[in-house]
mmCIF file of C-alpha atoms in Angstrom:
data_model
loop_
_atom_site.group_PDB
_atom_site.id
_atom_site.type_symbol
_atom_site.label_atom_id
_atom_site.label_comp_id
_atom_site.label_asym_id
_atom_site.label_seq_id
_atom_site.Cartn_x
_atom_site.Cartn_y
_atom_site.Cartn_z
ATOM 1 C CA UNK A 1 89.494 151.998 90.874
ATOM 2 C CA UNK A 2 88.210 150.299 87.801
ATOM 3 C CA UNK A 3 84.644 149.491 89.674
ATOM 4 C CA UNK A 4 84.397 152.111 92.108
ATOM 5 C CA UNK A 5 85.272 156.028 92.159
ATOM 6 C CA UNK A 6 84.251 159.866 93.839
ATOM 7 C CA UNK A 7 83.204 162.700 92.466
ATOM 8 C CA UNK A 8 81.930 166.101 93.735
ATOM 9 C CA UNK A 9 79.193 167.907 92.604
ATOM 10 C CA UNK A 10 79.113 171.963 91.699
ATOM 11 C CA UNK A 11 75.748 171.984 91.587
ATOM 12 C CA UNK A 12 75.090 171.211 95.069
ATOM 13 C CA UNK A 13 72.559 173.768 96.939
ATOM 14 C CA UNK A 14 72.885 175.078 100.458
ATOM 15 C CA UNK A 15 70.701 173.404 103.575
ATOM 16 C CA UNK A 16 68.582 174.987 106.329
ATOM 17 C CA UNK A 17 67.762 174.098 109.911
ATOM 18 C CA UNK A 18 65.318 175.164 112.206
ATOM 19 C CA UNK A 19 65.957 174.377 116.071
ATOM 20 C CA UNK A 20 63.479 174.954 118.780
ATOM 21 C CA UNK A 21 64.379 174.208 121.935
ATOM 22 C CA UNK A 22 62.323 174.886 125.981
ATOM 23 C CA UNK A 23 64.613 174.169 128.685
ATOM 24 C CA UNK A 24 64.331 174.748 132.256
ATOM 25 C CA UNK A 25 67.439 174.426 134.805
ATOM 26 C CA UNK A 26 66.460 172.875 139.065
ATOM 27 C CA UNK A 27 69.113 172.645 141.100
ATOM 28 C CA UNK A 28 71.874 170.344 139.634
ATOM 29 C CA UNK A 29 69.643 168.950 136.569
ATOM 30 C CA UNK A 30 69.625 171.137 132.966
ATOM 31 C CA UNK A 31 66.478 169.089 131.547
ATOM 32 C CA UNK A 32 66.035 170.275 127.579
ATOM 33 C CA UNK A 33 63.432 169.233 124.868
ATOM 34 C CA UNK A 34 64.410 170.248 121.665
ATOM 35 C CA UNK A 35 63.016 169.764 117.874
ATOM 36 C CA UNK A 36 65.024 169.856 114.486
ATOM 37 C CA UNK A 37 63.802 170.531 110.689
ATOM 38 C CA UNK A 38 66.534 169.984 108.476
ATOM 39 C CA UNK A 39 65.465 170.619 104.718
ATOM 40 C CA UNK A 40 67.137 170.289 101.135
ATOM 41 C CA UNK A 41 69.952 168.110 102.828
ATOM 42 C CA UNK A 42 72.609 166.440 101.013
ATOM 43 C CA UNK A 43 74.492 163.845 101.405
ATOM 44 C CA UNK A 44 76.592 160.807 99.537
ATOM 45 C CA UNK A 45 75.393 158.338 97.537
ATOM 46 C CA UNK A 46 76.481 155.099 96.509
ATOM 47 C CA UNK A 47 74.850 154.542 92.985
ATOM 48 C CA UNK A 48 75.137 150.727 92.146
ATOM 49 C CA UNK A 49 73.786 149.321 88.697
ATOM 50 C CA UNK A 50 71.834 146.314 88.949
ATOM 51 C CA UNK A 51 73.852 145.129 85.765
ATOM 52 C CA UNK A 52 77.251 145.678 86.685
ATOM 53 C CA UNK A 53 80.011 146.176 89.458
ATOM 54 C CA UNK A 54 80.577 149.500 88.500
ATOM 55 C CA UNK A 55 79.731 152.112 91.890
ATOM 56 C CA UNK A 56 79.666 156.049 91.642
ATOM 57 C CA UNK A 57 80.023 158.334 95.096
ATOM 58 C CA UNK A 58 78.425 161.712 94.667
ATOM 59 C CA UNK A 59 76.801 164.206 97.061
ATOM 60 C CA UNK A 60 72.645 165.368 96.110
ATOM 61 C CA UNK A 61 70.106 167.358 97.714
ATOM 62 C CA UNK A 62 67.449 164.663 98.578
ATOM 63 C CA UNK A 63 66.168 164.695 101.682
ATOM 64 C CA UNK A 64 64.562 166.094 104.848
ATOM 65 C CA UNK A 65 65.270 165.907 108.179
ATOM 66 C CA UNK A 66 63.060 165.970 111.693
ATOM 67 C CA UNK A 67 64.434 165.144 115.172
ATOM 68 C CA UNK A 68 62.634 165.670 118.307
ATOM 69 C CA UNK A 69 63.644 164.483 121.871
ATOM 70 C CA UNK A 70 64.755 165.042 125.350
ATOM 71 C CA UNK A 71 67.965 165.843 127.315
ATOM 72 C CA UNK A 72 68.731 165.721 130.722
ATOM 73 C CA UNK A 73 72.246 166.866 131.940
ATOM 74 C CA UNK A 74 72.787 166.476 135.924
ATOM 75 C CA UNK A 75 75.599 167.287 137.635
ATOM 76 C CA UNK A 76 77.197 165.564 140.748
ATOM 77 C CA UNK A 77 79.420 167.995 143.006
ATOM 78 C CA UNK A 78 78.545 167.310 146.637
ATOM 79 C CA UNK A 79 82.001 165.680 147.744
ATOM 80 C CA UNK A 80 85.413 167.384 147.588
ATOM 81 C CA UNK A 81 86.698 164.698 145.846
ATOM 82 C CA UNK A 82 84.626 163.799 142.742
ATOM 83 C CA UNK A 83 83.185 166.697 139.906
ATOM 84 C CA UNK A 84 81.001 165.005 137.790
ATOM 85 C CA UNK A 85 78.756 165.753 135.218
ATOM 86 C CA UNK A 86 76.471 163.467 133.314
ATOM 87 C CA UNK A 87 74.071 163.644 130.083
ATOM 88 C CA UNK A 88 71.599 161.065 128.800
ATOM 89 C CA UNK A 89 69.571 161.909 125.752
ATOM 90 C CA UNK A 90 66.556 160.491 124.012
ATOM 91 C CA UNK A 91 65.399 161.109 120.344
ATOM 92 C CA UNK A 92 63.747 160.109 117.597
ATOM 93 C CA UNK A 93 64.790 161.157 113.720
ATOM 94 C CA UNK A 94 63.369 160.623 110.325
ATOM 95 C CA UNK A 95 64.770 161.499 106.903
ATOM 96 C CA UNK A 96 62.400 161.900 104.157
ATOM 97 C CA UNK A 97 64.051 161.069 101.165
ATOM 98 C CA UNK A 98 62.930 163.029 97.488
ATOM 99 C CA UNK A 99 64.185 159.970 95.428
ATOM 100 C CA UNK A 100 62.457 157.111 96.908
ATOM 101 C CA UNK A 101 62.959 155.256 94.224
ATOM 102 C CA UNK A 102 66.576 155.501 94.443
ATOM 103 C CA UNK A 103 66.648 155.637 98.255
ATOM 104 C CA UNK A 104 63.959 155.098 100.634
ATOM 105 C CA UNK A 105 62.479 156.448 104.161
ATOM 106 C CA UNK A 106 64.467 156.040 107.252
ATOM 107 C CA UNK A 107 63.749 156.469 110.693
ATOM 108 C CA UNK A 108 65.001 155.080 114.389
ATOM 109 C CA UNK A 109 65.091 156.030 118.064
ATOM 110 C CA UNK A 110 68.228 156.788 120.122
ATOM 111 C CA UNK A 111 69.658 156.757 123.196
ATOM 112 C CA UNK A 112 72.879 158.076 124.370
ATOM 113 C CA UNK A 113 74.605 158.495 127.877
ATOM 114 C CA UNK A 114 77.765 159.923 128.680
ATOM 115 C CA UNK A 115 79.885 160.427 131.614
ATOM 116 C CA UNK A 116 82.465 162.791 132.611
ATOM 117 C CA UNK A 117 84.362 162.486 136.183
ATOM 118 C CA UNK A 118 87.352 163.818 137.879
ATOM 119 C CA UNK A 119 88.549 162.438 141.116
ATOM 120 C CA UNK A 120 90.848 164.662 143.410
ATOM 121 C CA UNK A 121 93.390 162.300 144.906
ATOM 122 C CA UNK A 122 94.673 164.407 147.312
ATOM 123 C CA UNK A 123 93.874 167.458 149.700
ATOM 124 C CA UNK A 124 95.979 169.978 147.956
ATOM 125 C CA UNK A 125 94.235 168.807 144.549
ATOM 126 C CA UNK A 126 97.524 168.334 142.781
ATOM 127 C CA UNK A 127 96.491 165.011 141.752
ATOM 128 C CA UNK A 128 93.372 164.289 139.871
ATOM 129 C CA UNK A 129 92.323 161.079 137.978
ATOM 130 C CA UNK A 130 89.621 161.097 135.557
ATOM 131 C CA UNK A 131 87.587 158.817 134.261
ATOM 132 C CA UNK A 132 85.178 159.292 130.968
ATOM 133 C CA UNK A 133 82.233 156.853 129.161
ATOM 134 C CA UNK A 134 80.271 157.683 126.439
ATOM 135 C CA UNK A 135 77.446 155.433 124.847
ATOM 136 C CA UNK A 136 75.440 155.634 122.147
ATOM 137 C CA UNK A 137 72.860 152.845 120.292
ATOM 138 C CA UNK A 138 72.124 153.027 116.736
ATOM 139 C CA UNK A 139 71.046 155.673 115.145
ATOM 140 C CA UNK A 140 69.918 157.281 111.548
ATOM 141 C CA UNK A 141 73.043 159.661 110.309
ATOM 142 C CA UNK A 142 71.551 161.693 107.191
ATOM 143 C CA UNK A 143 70.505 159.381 104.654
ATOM 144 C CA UNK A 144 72.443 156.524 106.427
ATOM 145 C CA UNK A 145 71.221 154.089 109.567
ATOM 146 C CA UNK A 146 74.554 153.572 111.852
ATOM 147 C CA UNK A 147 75.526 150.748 114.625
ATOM 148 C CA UNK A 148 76.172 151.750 118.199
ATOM 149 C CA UNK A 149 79.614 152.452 119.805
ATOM 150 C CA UNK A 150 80.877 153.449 122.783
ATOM 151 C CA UNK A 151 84.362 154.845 124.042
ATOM 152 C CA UNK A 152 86.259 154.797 127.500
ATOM 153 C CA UNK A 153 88.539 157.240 128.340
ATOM 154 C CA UNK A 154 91.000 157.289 131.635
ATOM 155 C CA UNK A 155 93.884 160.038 132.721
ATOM 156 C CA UNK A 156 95.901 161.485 135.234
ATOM 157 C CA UNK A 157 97.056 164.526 136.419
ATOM 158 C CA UNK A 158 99.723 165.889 138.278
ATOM 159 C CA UNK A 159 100.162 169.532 139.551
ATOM 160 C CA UNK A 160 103.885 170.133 141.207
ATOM 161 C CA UNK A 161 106.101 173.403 141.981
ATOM 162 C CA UNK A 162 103.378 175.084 142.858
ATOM 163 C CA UNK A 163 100.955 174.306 140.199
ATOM 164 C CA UNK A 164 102.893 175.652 137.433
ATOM 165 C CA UNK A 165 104.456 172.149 136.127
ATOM 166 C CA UNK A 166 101.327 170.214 134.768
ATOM 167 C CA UNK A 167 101.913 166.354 133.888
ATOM 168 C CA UNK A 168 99.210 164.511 132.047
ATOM 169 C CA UNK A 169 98.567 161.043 130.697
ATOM 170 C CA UNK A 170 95.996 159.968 128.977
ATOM 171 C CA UNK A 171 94.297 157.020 127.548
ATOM 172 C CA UNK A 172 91.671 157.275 124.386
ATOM 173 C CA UNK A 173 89.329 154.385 123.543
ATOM 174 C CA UNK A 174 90.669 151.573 126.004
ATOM 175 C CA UNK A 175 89.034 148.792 124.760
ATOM 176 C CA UNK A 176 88.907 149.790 120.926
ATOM 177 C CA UNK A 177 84.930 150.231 120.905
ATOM 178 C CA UNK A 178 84.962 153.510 118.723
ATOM 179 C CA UNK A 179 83.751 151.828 115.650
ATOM 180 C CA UNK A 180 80.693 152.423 113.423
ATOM 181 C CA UNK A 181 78.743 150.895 110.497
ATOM 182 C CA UNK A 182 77.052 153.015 107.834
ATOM 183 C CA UNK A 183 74.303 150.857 106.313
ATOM 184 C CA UNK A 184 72.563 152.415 103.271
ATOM 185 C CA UNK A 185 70.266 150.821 100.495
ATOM 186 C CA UNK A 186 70.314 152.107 97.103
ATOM 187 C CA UNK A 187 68.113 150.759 94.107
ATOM 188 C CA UNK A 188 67.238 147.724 96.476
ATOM 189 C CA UNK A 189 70.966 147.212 97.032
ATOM 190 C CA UNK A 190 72.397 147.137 100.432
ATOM 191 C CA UNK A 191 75.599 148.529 101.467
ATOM 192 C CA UNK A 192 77.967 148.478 104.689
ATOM 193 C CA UNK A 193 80.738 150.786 105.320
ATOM 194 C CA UNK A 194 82.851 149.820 108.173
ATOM 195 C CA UNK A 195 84.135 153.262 109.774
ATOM 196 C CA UNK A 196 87.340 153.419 112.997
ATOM 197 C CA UNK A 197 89.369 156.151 112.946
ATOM 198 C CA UNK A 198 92.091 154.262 115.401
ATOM 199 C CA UNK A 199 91.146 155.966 117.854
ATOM 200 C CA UNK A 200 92.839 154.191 120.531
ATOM 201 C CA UNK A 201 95.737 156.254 121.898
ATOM 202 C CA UNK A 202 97.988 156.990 124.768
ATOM 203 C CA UNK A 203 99.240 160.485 125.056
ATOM 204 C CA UNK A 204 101.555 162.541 127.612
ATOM 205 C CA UNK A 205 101.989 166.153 127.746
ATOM 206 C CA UNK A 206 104.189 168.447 130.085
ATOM 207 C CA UNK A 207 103.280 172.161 130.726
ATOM 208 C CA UNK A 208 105.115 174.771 132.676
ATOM 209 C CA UNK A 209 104.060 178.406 133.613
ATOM 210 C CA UNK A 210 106.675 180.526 133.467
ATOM 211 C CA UNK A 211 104.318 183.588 134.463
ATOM 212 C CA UNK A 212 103.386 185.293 137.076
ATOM 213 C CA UNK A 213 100.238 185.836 138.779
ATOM 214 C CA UNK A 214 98.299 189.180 138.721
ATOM 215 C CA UNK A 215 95.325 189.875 141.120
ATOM 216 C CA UNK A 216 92.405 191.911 139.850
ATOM 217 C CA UNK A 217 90.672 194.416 141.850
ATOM 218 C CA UNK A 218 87.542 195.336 141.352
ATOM 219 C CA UNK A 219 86.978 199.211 140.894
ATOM 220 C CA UNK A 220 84.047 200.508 143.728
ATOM 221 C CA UNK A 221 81.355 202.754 141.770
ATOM 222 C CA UNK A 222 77.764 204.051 143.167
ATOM 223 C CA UNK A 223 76.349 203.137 139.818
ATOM 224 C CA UNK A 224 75.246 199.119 140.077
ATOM 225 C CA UNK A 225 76.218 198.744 136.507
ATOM 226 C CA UNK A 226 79.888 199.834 137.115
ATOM 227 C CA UNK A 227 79.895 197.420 140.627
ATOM 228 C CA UNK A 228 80.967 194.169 137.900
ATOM 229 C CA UNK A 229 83.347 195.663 135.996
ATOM 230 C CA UNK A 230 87.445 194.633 136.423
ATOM 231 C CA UNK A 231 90.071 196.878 136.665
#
């Protein structure tokens, strides 16, 4: 527009991370703690002047990166009837900016939690429901601080003629909670972008398998290595 327009920027260098991660699995829990260094980032920038409307969007190197936190991922499988596996993580980031003038410091905790289940309706298991959740508070996104969101997420499924005809519906963010702000300050300024992607849908799909099954046998060899191998 007149005020406000984009532009890239060819002179744009490449960034480097460096993950270290110890995790140890016990039974049905996957517990992780992990650490992040993320250096010569880039990422948009909103330049306002203080004596005019005018805004320019482009993309710099400016900042660093750490993260370090915890994950724990347990999964729930002791009925027939329900499969389902949960993860909750914990973390704490900070982006060091080069141009603190410009832009300053950010850092914040988060949380997350998310939930993924499948019911079995029936004996046979032709007919499975499922039911997912995701949560997340706010959090620091490169050079930006964002709000929390959350999603819900229902289906069912039907399996008929054998299990070859496969009937699913599907429902994407129920209540519409999939939305995000992006809050950055530049030269004192603050600014607010209001993100949704409409990601509220409802979708139905039908799948048949016209082929046919094939066994595998497994081939019988002294050698140990030779025991895993498929013919």
């Amino acid at each position: 527009t007149s005020y406000n327009y984009t532009e890239g920027n060819p002179f744009l260098q490449p960034y480097f991370t460096e993950n270290f991660e110890l995790s140890n699995t016990y039974k049905n829990w996957y517990t992780s703690i992990f650490y992040s260094y993320l250096t010569n980032a880039f990422d948009q920038v909103t330049y306002v002047s203080t004596d005019n409307t005018n805004q320019i969007v482009k993309p710099y190197n400016f900042y660093k990166q750490n993260t370090i936190g915890l994950s724990e991922n347990y999964t729930i499988n002791k009925w027939k009837w329900l499969e389902s596996t949960n993860q909750f993580y914990i973390y704490y980031t900070k982006t060091t900016s080069k141009i603190m003038i410009l832009i300053p410091n950010i850092s914040s905790w988060t949380a997350s939690f998310s939930s993924n289940n499948s019911f079995n309706l029936n004996t046979k298991n032709t007919i499975k429901a499922e039911f997912n959740f995701m949560l997340q508070s706010p959090a620091v996104a490169g050079s930006y601080k964002t709000s929390s969101y959350s999603e819900f997420e229902t289906g069912i499924r039907f399996l008929m003629l054998n299990k070859r005809l496969n009937l699913v519906l599907n429902v994407s963010d129920i209540f519409k909670t999939n939305k995000q702000v992006f809050k950055q300050a530049v030269n004192d300024i603050k600014q607010e972008v209001y993100n949704y992607d409409d990601n509220q849908k409802i979708r139905v799909s039908l799948t048949y398998n016209f082929g046919k099954s094939l066994e595998k046998e497994k081939r019988t060899q002294s050698n140990e290595e030779e025991k895993t191998r498929i013919k």
